[in-house]
Amino acid sequence: MTRFVVRRNLLAWLVVGAVAGVTATAHAQAPVTITDPWVRATVPGQKATGAFLQITAHEAVTLVGGKTPVAPVVEIHEMKMVGDRMQMRALPNGLAIGAGQTVALEPGGYHVMLIDLPKAVEVGQKVPLTLTFTTTNGERLDVDIEAEVRPLGRMGRPMSHGGLGHGPQR
Ligand SMILES: [Cu+2]
């Protein structure tokens, strides 16, 4: 079971659901639903990693930041192809999600970047993560989740698969 806690002003919602499928009926009042959060494992010396999840907004929100005990700096990032190169940048205004929309933060796209890790994040570890949203009326919304750490291999991009039977990519 994963526990989702949403703090909004003095009101709090406690949402309990299975990691893979939190049903809409379980949390009718929560403004966002977070599904399948995970963090990519790191190797010793690696200073940053990504957190990935799906966000369904029940009202328009913007993901503006986050907090975690495993890293002092948390940023909302985007990866995209610029010419023939993959580039990563912080989203200066956060990630806006319209009412009723679901946005996937996934390898190669949007992600939550955990920066200046003091030590490795290891498979099997649970990483507490607070995601901060703003609403259209300027309200701030903190959502507490726990993200499971999954192995590096899951992230492998096709270019790293040489030698596994793929032909040269052009
Ligand atoms: Cu990043």
Short mmCIF file of C-alpha atoms in Angstrom, two decimals, residues 42-48 68-73 114-121:
data_model
loop_
_atom_site.label_atom_id
_atom_site.label_comp_id
_atom_site.label_asym_id
_atom_site.label_seq_id
_atom_site.Cartn_x
_atom_site.Cartn_y
_atom_site.Cartn_z
CA THR A 42 22.06 5.61 -8.87
CA VAL A 43 25.60 4.36 -8.66
CA PRO A 44 27.98 5.68 -6.00
CA GLY A 45 29.27 9.11 -6.96
CA GLN A 46 26.28 9.91 -9.16
CA LYS A 47 24.96 13.28 -8.07
CA ALA A 48 21.50 13.38 -9.61
CA THR A 68 12.77 15.00 -0.53
CA PRO A 69 15.06 13.93 2.29
CA VAL A 70 17.42 12.22 -0.22
CA ALA A 71 18.38 15.38 -2.12
CA PRO A 72 18.73 19.04 -1.17
CA VAL A 73 17.59 20.30 -4.57
CA LEU A 114 16.74 15.10 -7.59
CA ILE A 115 20.04 17.02 -7.43
CA ASP A 116 23.18 16.97 -5.24
CA LEU A 117 22.49 13.52 -3.82
CA PRO A 118 24.78 13.00 -0.82
CA LYS A 119 24.68 9.23 -1.31
CA ALA A 120 23.48 6.59 -3.72
CA VAL A 121 19.78 5.86 -4.07
#
